[in-house]
Amino acid sequence: MNQLNNPTAQAVDNVLIYIFGFSLILLLGITVVTVYFVVKYRRSKYPEPTSQVHGSWLLETIWTVLPILIVLTMFWYGWTNYVGLREIPEGALEVKATARMWSWQFEYPDGRKESKLYVPVNQPIKVLLFSTDVLHSFFVPAFRIKRDTVPGMESYVWFQAPEPGSYDIFCAEYCGVGHADMTTSVEVLSEADYAQWLQPLEPSATPRGLVVLDEQGCLSCHSLDGTDGIGPSLFEMAGQPRQVTINRESKELIIDEEYLKLAIRDPEAEMVDGYNPMMPPYDEATINNEDLQAVVNYLMGKAEAAKTPSAGAQLMDENGCLGCHSTDGSDGIAPSFKGIGQREVTIERDGKEITVKIDVEYLRRALLKPNADLVKGYSPIMPSADYLSPEEIDAMIQHLLQQ
Ligand SMILES: [Cu+2]
């Protein structure tokens, strides 16, 4: 990587080159002089000492003061560059990095969570470091940054990437059997790509349960394909019998929803035999009940509600909604659908103007009785969509909320 505009790497490299350079010059200089004198004043040629000098103030002063100056410049140069590594430039983007056995999680100011660190190019990034369990260490060689994450303590590093690309992140503190798997990457995006990445997530086809499993780092210990890992594989486990230890007694039970919930909230209560009790409990603050249910649904092989956004989009198109409502924010005969789920609107009700937040109920009413709570400034010309089935109405609402 081009090291220009990679301030943290430059700071570390400059000091390394400076100290290494001086050390090399001294090593070579001293070795050459030593060898020269050994050869020149060898015993066969000069059996008796030839010099009668007993001291030289000048020489002693030089070889005392000069090394002190050299060492002090090393200290000064190292110190000023270290300070640069600790002082965050203005306008830095803050991302929270949480280390846990054995994966990383990155949380953005808007609450978005990722297992890779996505950042824009040429912007300082401040990474706040946390650990939920043991000592780990956040290490990105490309930016020459490495710092321990300590449970109960907040720490930080910063960097600025000069070019888009993918750069390794390692854990550099031995933290247990999965330590070597604790790798991920910094994904540096161009400004345009980053702006696109910032857009609200496209409703993905990935089931929520799987997203949570990935976000929470579960998959670094539990495989999805049947291979045995640090923990049991999650492959087709639902409804299967397992030997578990409850209160030191081994019992057989069938894996069901209740068991899975307990295994996530309190893993050591009913441990599957043959595995070590090293999974941390995931409380409600870490995985809320809704996400817990999504994970359990996913593991139980239950399909998630078929409220596919594409069905909603198709219905919108088929029913001609887009003739009046734009999807790009431009105003038409009717309000635009863009960002409709995040908006508040002024409506007239019982002769009074009130402001309401657009939510599922509002949208349902707007579809079925469009002219009841009409948005101020628009004409009551929309026909009711009551000829659609409740499922179709739901699909449209889901789609609208994601606009
Ligand atoms: Cu680690």
Coordinates of C-alpha atoms and ligand atoms in Angstrom, one line a residue:
M1 CA 0.0 0.0 0.0
N2 CA 1.1 3.5 -0.7
Q3 CA 2.1 4.9 2.7
L4 CA 1.5 8.5 1.9
N5 CA -1.6 9.7 3.8
N6 CA -1.4 6.6 6.0
P7 CA -0.4 8.7 9.1
T8 CA -0.2 5.9 11.7
A9 CA 1.9 3.6 9.5
Q10 CA 4.2 6.6 8.6
A11 CA 4.7 7.5 12.3
V12 CA 5.6 3.9 13.2
D13 CA 7.8 3.3 10.1
N14 CA 9.7 6.5 10.5
V15 CA 10.7 5.8 14.1
L16 CA 11.6 2.2 13.2
I17 CA 13.7 3.2 10.3
Y18 CA 15.4 5.9 12.4
I19 CA 16.3 3.6 15.3
F20 CA 17.1 0.7 13.1
G21 CA 19.2 2.9 10.8
F22 CA 21.3 4.2 13.7
S23 CA 21.7 0.8 15.2
L24 CA 22.9 -0.6 11.9
I25 CA 25.4 2.2 11.3
L26 CA 26.8 1.6 14.8
L27 CA 26.9 -2.1 14.5
L28 CA 28.7 -2.0 11.2
G29 CA 31.1 0.8 12.3
I30 CA 32.1 -0.9 15.5
T31 CA 32.5 -4.3 13.8
V32 CA 34.6 -2.9 11.0
V33 CA 36.9 -1.0 13.4
T34 CA 37.2 -4.0 15.7
V35 CA 38.1 -6.4 12.9
Y36 CA 40.6 -3.9 11.5
F37 CA 42.4 -3.5 14.8
V38 CA 42.4 -7.2 15.5
V39 CA 44.1 -7.8 12.2
K40 CA 46.4 -4.8 12.3
Y41 CA 47.7 -5.3 15.9
R42 CA 47.8 -9.1 15.9
R43 CA 50.4 -10.6 18.2
S44 CA 52.7 -12.1 15.5
K45 CA 53.3 -8.6 14.2
Y46 CA 53.3 -6.5 17.4
P47 CA 54.2 -8.8 20.4
E48 CA 54.5 -5.7 22.7
P49 CA 51.9 -2.8 23.2
T50 CA 52.8 0.0 20.9
S51 CA 50.7 2.9 22.4
Q52 CA 51.7 4.8 25.5
V53 CA 48.5 6.9 25.7
H54 CA 46.9 6.9 29.1
G55 CA 43.8 9.0 28.5
S56 CA 42.1 11.6 26.4
W57 CA 39.5 14.0 27.7
L58 CA 38.5 14.9 24.2
L59 CA 37.9 11.3 23.1
E60 CA 36.0 10.4 26.3
T61 CA 33.8 13.4 26.1
I62 CA 32.9 12.7 22.5
W63 CA 32.1 9.0 23.0
T64 CA 30.0 9.9 26.1
V65 CA 28.1 12.9 24.8
L66 CA 27.5 11.6 21.2
P67 CA 25.6 8.4 22.2
I68 CA 23.6 10.3 24.8
L69 CA 22.5 12.7 22.1
I70 CA 21.7 9.9 19.7
V71 CA 19.6 8.0 22.3
L72 CA 17.8 11.3 23.3
T73 CA 16.9 12.0 19.6
M74 CA 15.5 8.4 19.5
F75 CA 13.4 9.1 22.5
W76 CA 12.2 12.4 21.2
Y77 CA 11.4 11.1 17.8
G78 CA 9.6 8.1 19.3
W79 CA 7.7 10.1 21.8
T80 CA 6.4 12.7 19.3
N81 CA 5.3 10.0 16.9
Y82 CA 3.6 8.1 19.8
V83 CA 1.7 11.2 20.8
G84 CA 0.5 11.4 17.2
L85 CA -0.9 7.9 17.5
R86 CA -2.9 8.8 20.6
E87 CA -4.3 12.2 19.4
I88 CA -7.4 11.8 17.3
P89 CA -7.7 14.3 14.4
E90 CA -10.8 16.3 14.2
G91 CA -13.8 14.9 12.3
A92 CA -12.9 11.3 13.0
L93 CA -15.6 8.7 12.5
E94 CA -16.2 6.7 15.7
V95 CA -16.8 3.0 15.5
K96 CA -17.1 0.7 18.5
A97 CA -15.2 -2.6 18.3
T98 CA -16.1 -5.4 20.6
A99 CA -13.8 -8.4 21.0
R100 CA -15.2 -11.6 22.4
M101 CA -14.2 -15.2 22.2
W102 CA -13.6 -15.5 19.2
S103 CA -14.8 -12.8 16.9
W104 CA -15.0 -9.0 16.4
Q105 CA -18.1 -6.9 16.2
F106 CA -18.2 -3.3 14.9
E107 CA -21.0 -1.0 15.9
Y108 CA -21.7 2.2 14.1
P109 CA -23.1 5.4 15.6
D110 CA -26.5 4.6 14.0
G111 CA -26.6 1.2 15.8
R112 CA -25.7 -0.8 12.7
K113 CA -23.6 -3.9 13.5
E114 CA -21.1 -5.5 11.2
S115 CA -18.5 -8.3 11.5
K116 CA -16.2 -6.4 9.2
L117 CA -15.0 -2.8 9.7
Y118 CA -16.3 -0.8 6.8
V119 CA -14.8 2.7 6.6
P120 CA -14.5 5.5 4.0
V121 CA -11.1 6.2 2.4
N122 CA -9.1 9.3 3.6
Q123 CA -11.1 9.9 6.7
P124 CA -9.7 9.4 10.2
I125 CA -11.4 6.5 12.0
K126 CA -11.4 6.2 15.8
V127 CA -12.0 2.7 16.9
L128 CA -13.2 2.4 20.5
L129 CA -12.1 -0.9 21.9
F130 CA -14.0 -3.2 24.3
S131 CA -13.8 -6.8 25.4
T132 CA -16.7 -8.7 26.8
D133 CA -14.7 -11.6 28.3
V134 CA -10.9 -11.9 28.3
L135 CA -7.9 -9.9 27.0
H136 CA -7.8 -9.6 23.2
S137 CA -5.7 -7.3 21.1
F138 CA -6.9 -5.3 18.0
F139 CA -4.1 -5.5 15.4
V140 CA -4.2 -4.1 11.9
P141 CA -0.7 -4.5 10.4
A142 CA -1.4 -2.3 7.3
F143 CA -2.0 0.7 9.6
R144 CA 0.6 -0.4 12.2
I145 CA -1.9 -0.2 15.0
K146 CA -2.2 -2.7 17.8
R147 CA -3.8 -2.2 21.2
D148 CA -5.2 -4.6 23.8
T149 CA -8.9 -4.8 24.5
V150 CA -9.3 -5.2 28.3
P151 CA -12.6 -6.3 29.9
G152 CA -14.1 -3.4 31.9
M153 CA -11.8 -0.9 30.3
E154 CA -12.3 1.4 27.3
S155 CA -9.4 2.0 24.9
Y156 CA -8.9 3.3 21.4
V157 CA -6.8 3.4 18.3
W158 CA -7.1 5.5 15.2
F159 CA -6.1 5.3 11.6
Q160 CA -6.7 6.7 8.2
A161 CA -6.7 4.6 5.1
P162 CA -5.1 6.1 1.9
E163 CA -6.7 3.7 -0.6
P164 CA -9.7 1.5 -0.9
G165 CA -9.0 -2.2 -0.3
S166 CA -9.3 -4.9 2.2
Y167 CA -6.8 -5.1 5.2
D168 CA -6.5 -7.9 7.7
I169 CA -7.5 -7.5 11.3
F170 CA -6.0 -10.0 13.8
C171 CA -6.3 -10.7 17.5
A172 CA -2.8 -10.4 18.8
E173 CA -3.3 -11.6 22.3
Y174 CA -3.7 -15.3 22.9
C175 CA -7.3 -15.7 24.1
G176 CA -8.1 -19.4 24.0
V177 CA -8.6 -22.2 21.5
G178 CA -10.3 -20.1 18.9
H179 CA -7.7 -17.3 19.0
A180 CA -6.3 -18.1 15.5
D181 CA -9.7 -17.8 14.0
M182 CA -10.3 -14.4 15.4
T183 CA -9.6 -12.6 12.1
T184 CA -11.6 -10.2 10.1
S185 CA -10.9 -7.2 7.9
V186 CA -11.0 -3.4 7.4
E187 CA -12.9 -2.8 4.2
V188 CA -11.9 0.6 3.0
L189 CA -14.5 2.0 0.6
S190 CA -14.2 4.8 -1.9
E191 CA -16.4 7.9 -1.0
A192 CA -19.1 6.8 -3.4
D193 CA -19.1 3.2 -2.2
Y194 CA -19.2 4.3 1.4
A195 CA -22.1 6.7 0.7
Q196 CA -23.9 3.7 -0.8
W197 CA -23.0 1.5 2.1
L198 CA -24.5 4.1 4.4
Q199 CA -27.9 3.8 2.8
P200 CA -30.4 1.9 4.9
L201 CA -29.9 -1.8 4.4
E202 CA -31.8 -3.3 1.5
P203 CA -34.1 -5.8 3.1
S204 CA -31.9 -8.8 2.6
A205 CA -32.9 -12.3 1.8
T206 CA -30.9 -13.5 4.7
P207 CA -33.1 -14.7 7.6
R208 CA -32.8 -12.5 10.7
G209 CA -31.8 -15.5 12.8
L210 CA -28.7 -16.1 10.6
V211 CA -27.8 -12.4 10.7
V212 CA -27.9 -12.4 14.5
L213 CA -25.8 -15.6 14.6
D214 CA -23.2 -13.9 12.4
E215 CA -23.3 -10.5 14.2
Q216 CA -22.9 -12.2 17.6
G217 CA -19.9 -14.2 16.4
C218 CA -21.7 -17.5 17.2
L219 CA -20.4 -19.1 13.9
S220 CA -16.8 -18.9 14.9
C221 CA -17.5 -21.8 17.4
H222 CA -20.6 -23.4 16.0
S223 CA -20.5 -24.5 12.3
L224 CA -23.6 -24.6 10.1
D225 CA -22.5 -27.5 8.0
G226 CA -22.1 -30.3 10.6
T227 CA -18.3 -30.0 11.1
D228 CA -17.5 -30.2 14.8
G229 CA -16.0 -27.1 16.3
I230 CA -15.3 -25.6 19.7
G231 CA -19.1 -25.9 20.2
P232 CA -21.6 -28.4 18.7
S233 CA -22.5 -27.8 15.1
L234 CA -25.9 -26.1 14.5
F235 CA -26.6 -28.3 11.4
E236 CA -30.0 -30.0 11.5
M237 CA -30.0 -30.2 15.3
A238 CA -33.6 -29.3 15.8
G239 CA -35.6 -32.3 17.1
Q240 CA -32.5 -34.4 17.6
P241 CA -31.7 -36.2 20.8
R242 CA -28.6 -35.0 22.7
Q243 CA -26.9 -36.1 25.9
V244 CA -26.6 -33.1 28.2
T245 CA -25.4 -32.7 31.7
I246 CA -27.8 -31.1 34.1
N247 CA -26.6 -30.7 37.7
R248 CA -23.8 -33.1 37.0
E249 CA -26.1 -35.7 35.7
S250 CA -26.1 -36.8 32.1
K251 CA -29.6 -36.9 30.6
E252 CA -30.9 -37.3 27.1
L253 CA -33.2 -34.7 25.8
I254 CA -34.6 -33.5 22.5
I255 CA -33.5 -30.2 21.1
D256 CA -36.5 -27.9 21.1
E257 CA -37.2 -24.2 21.3
E258 CA -37.0 -24.1 25.1
Y259 CA -33.7 -25.9 25.1
L260 CA -32.2 -23.6 22.5
K261 CA -33.3 -20.5 24.4
L262 CA -31.8 -21.7 27.6
A263 CA -28.6 -22.7 25.8
I264 CA -28.2 -19.1 24.6
R265 CA -29.2 -17.3 27.8
D266 CA -27.5 -19.7 30.2
P267 CA -25.2 -22.0 28.3
E268 CA -23.8 -23.8 31.3
A269 CA -27.1 -24.9 32.7
E270 CA -27.5 -27.8 30.3
M271 CA -24.3 -28.5 28.6
V272 CA -24.1 -30.9 25.7
D273 CA -21.7 -33.7 26.8
G274 CA -18.2 -33.6 25.3
Y275 CA -17.8 -29.8 25.1
N276 CA -16.2 -27.4 27.5
P277 CA -18.2 -24.8 29.4
M278 CA -16.6 -21.7 27.7
M279 CA -19.6 -20.0 26.0
P280 CA -20.6 -16.7 27.6
P281 CA -24.2 -16.2 28.5
Y282 CA -26.1 -13.9 26.1
D283 CA -28.4 -11.7 28.1
E284 CA -31.3 -9.5 26.9
A285 CA -29.0 -6.5 26.6
T286 CA -26.9 -8.5 24.0
I287 CA -29.6 -10.4 22.1
N288 CA -33.1 -9.1 22.7
N289 CA -36.1 -11.4 22.9
E290 CA -37.1 -10.7 19.3
D291 CA -33.7 -11.6 18.0
L292 CA -33.5 -14.6 20.3
Q293 CA -36.8 -15.9 18.8
A294 CA -35.4 -15.2 15.3
V295 CA -32.3 -17.3 16.0
V296 CA -34.4 -20.1 17.5
N297 CA -36.8 -20.0 14.6
Y298 CA -33.8 -20.2 12.2
L299 CA -32.3 -23.1 14.1
M300 CA -35.6 -24.9 14.3
G301 CA -35.8 -24.7 10.6
K302 CA -38.9 -22.6 10.6
A303 CA -39.3 -20.4 7.6
E304 CA -39.6 -16.8 8.6
A305 CA -42.9 -15.1 7.7
A306 CA -43.3 -14.9 4.0
K307 CA -43.7 -11.1 3.9
T308 CA -41.3 -10.9 1.1
P309 CA -40.6 -7.3 0.1
S310 CA -40.6 -8.3 -3.6
A311 CA -44.3 -9.4 -3.3
G312 CA -45.1 -6.0 -1.9
A313 CA -43.2 -4.2 -4.6
Q314 CA -45.0 -6.3 -7.3
L315 CA -48.4 -5.5 -5.8
M316 CA -47.6 -1.8 -5.8
D317 CA -46.7 -2.0 -9.4
E318 CA -49.6 -4.2 -10.4
N319 CA -52.1 -1.9 -8.6
G320 CA -50.9 1.2 -10.2
C321 CA -49.8 2.9 -6.9
L322 CA -46.7 4.3 -8.5
G323 CA -48.7 6.3 -11.0
C324 CA -49.4 8.8 -8.1
H325 CA -46.7 8.0 -5.5
S326 CA -43.1 8.4 -6.5
T327 CA -40.3 6.3 -5.0
D328 CA -37.6 8.8 -5.3
G329 CA -38.9 11.5 -3.0
S330 CA -40.3 13.8 -5.7
D331 CA -43.8 15.1 -5.0
G332 CA -46.6 13.9 -7.2
I333 CA -50.4 13.7 -7.1
A334 CA -49.8 12.0 -3.8
P335 CA -47.0 11.8 -1.2
S336 CA -43.8 10.0 -2.2
F337 CA -43.0 6.6 -0.8
K338 CA -39.4 7.4 -0.2
G339 CA -38.7 7.2 3.6
I340 CA -42.4 6.9 4.3
G341 CA -41.8 4.7 7.4
Q342 CA -39.7 7.4 9.0
R343 CA -42.0 10.3 8.4
E344 CA -44.5 12.3 10.4
V345 CA -47.4 13.8 8.6
T346 CA -50.1 16.4 9.3
I347 CA -53.6 15.1 8.8
E348 CA -57.0 16.6 9.5
R349 CA -59.2 14.7 11.9
D350 CA -62.5 15.9 13.3
G351 CA -61.8 19.3 11.8
K352 CA -58.5 19.6 13.7
E353 CA -55.0 19.4 12.3
I354 CA -52.8 16.8 14.0
T355 CA -49.4 15.3 13.4
V356 CA -49.0 11.6 13.4
K357 CA -46.1 9.2 12.9
I358 CA -46.5 6.9 10.0
D359 CA -46.5 3.3 11.2
V360 CA -48.1 0.0 10.3
E361 CA -51.5 1.0 11.5
Y362 CA -51.4 4.3 9.7
L363 CA -50.4 2.6 6.5
R364 CA -53.1 0.0 6.9
R365 CA -55.7 2.8 7.3
A366 CA -54.3 4.7 4.4
L367 CA -54.6 1.7 2.2
L368 CA -58.1 0.6 3.3
K369 CA -59.7 4.0 4.0
P370 CA -57.4 6.4 2.2
N371 CA -59.5 9.5 2.7
A372 CA -60.1 9.1 6.4
D373 CA -56.8 10.5 7.5
L374 CA -55.8 12.4 4.5
V375 CA -52.3 14.0 4.5
K376 CA -52.7 17.8 4.4
G377 CA -52.3 19.3 1.0
Y378 CA -53.5 16.3 -1.1
S379 CA -56.9 15.7 -2.6
P380 CA -59.1 12.8 -1.6
I381 CA -58.8 10.9 -4.8
M382 CA -57.3 7.5 -3.9
P383 CA -59.5 4.5 -4.1
S384 CA -59.5 2.0 -1.3
A385 CA -57.4 -1.1 -1.7
D386 CA -59.9 -3.2 0.2
Y387 CA -60.2 -5.7 -2.7
L388 CA -56.7 -7.0 -1.7
S389 CA -56.4 -9.9 0.8
P390 CA -55.0 -9.1 4.3
E391 CA -51.8 -10.9 3.3
E392 CA -51.4 -8.7 0.3
I393 CA -52.0 -5.6 2.4
D394 CA -49.4 -6.8 4.9
A395 CA -46.9 -7.4 2.1
M396 CA -47.4 -3.9 0.8
I397 CA -47.0 -2.3 4.3
Q398 CA -43.8 -4.3 4.8
H399 CA -42.5 -3.0 1.5
L400 CA -43.5 0.6 2.2
L401 CA -41.8 0.5 5.6
Q402 CA -38.6 -0.4 3.9
Q403 CA -38.7 2.4 1.4
Ligands
CU1 CU -8.7 -12.7 21.0

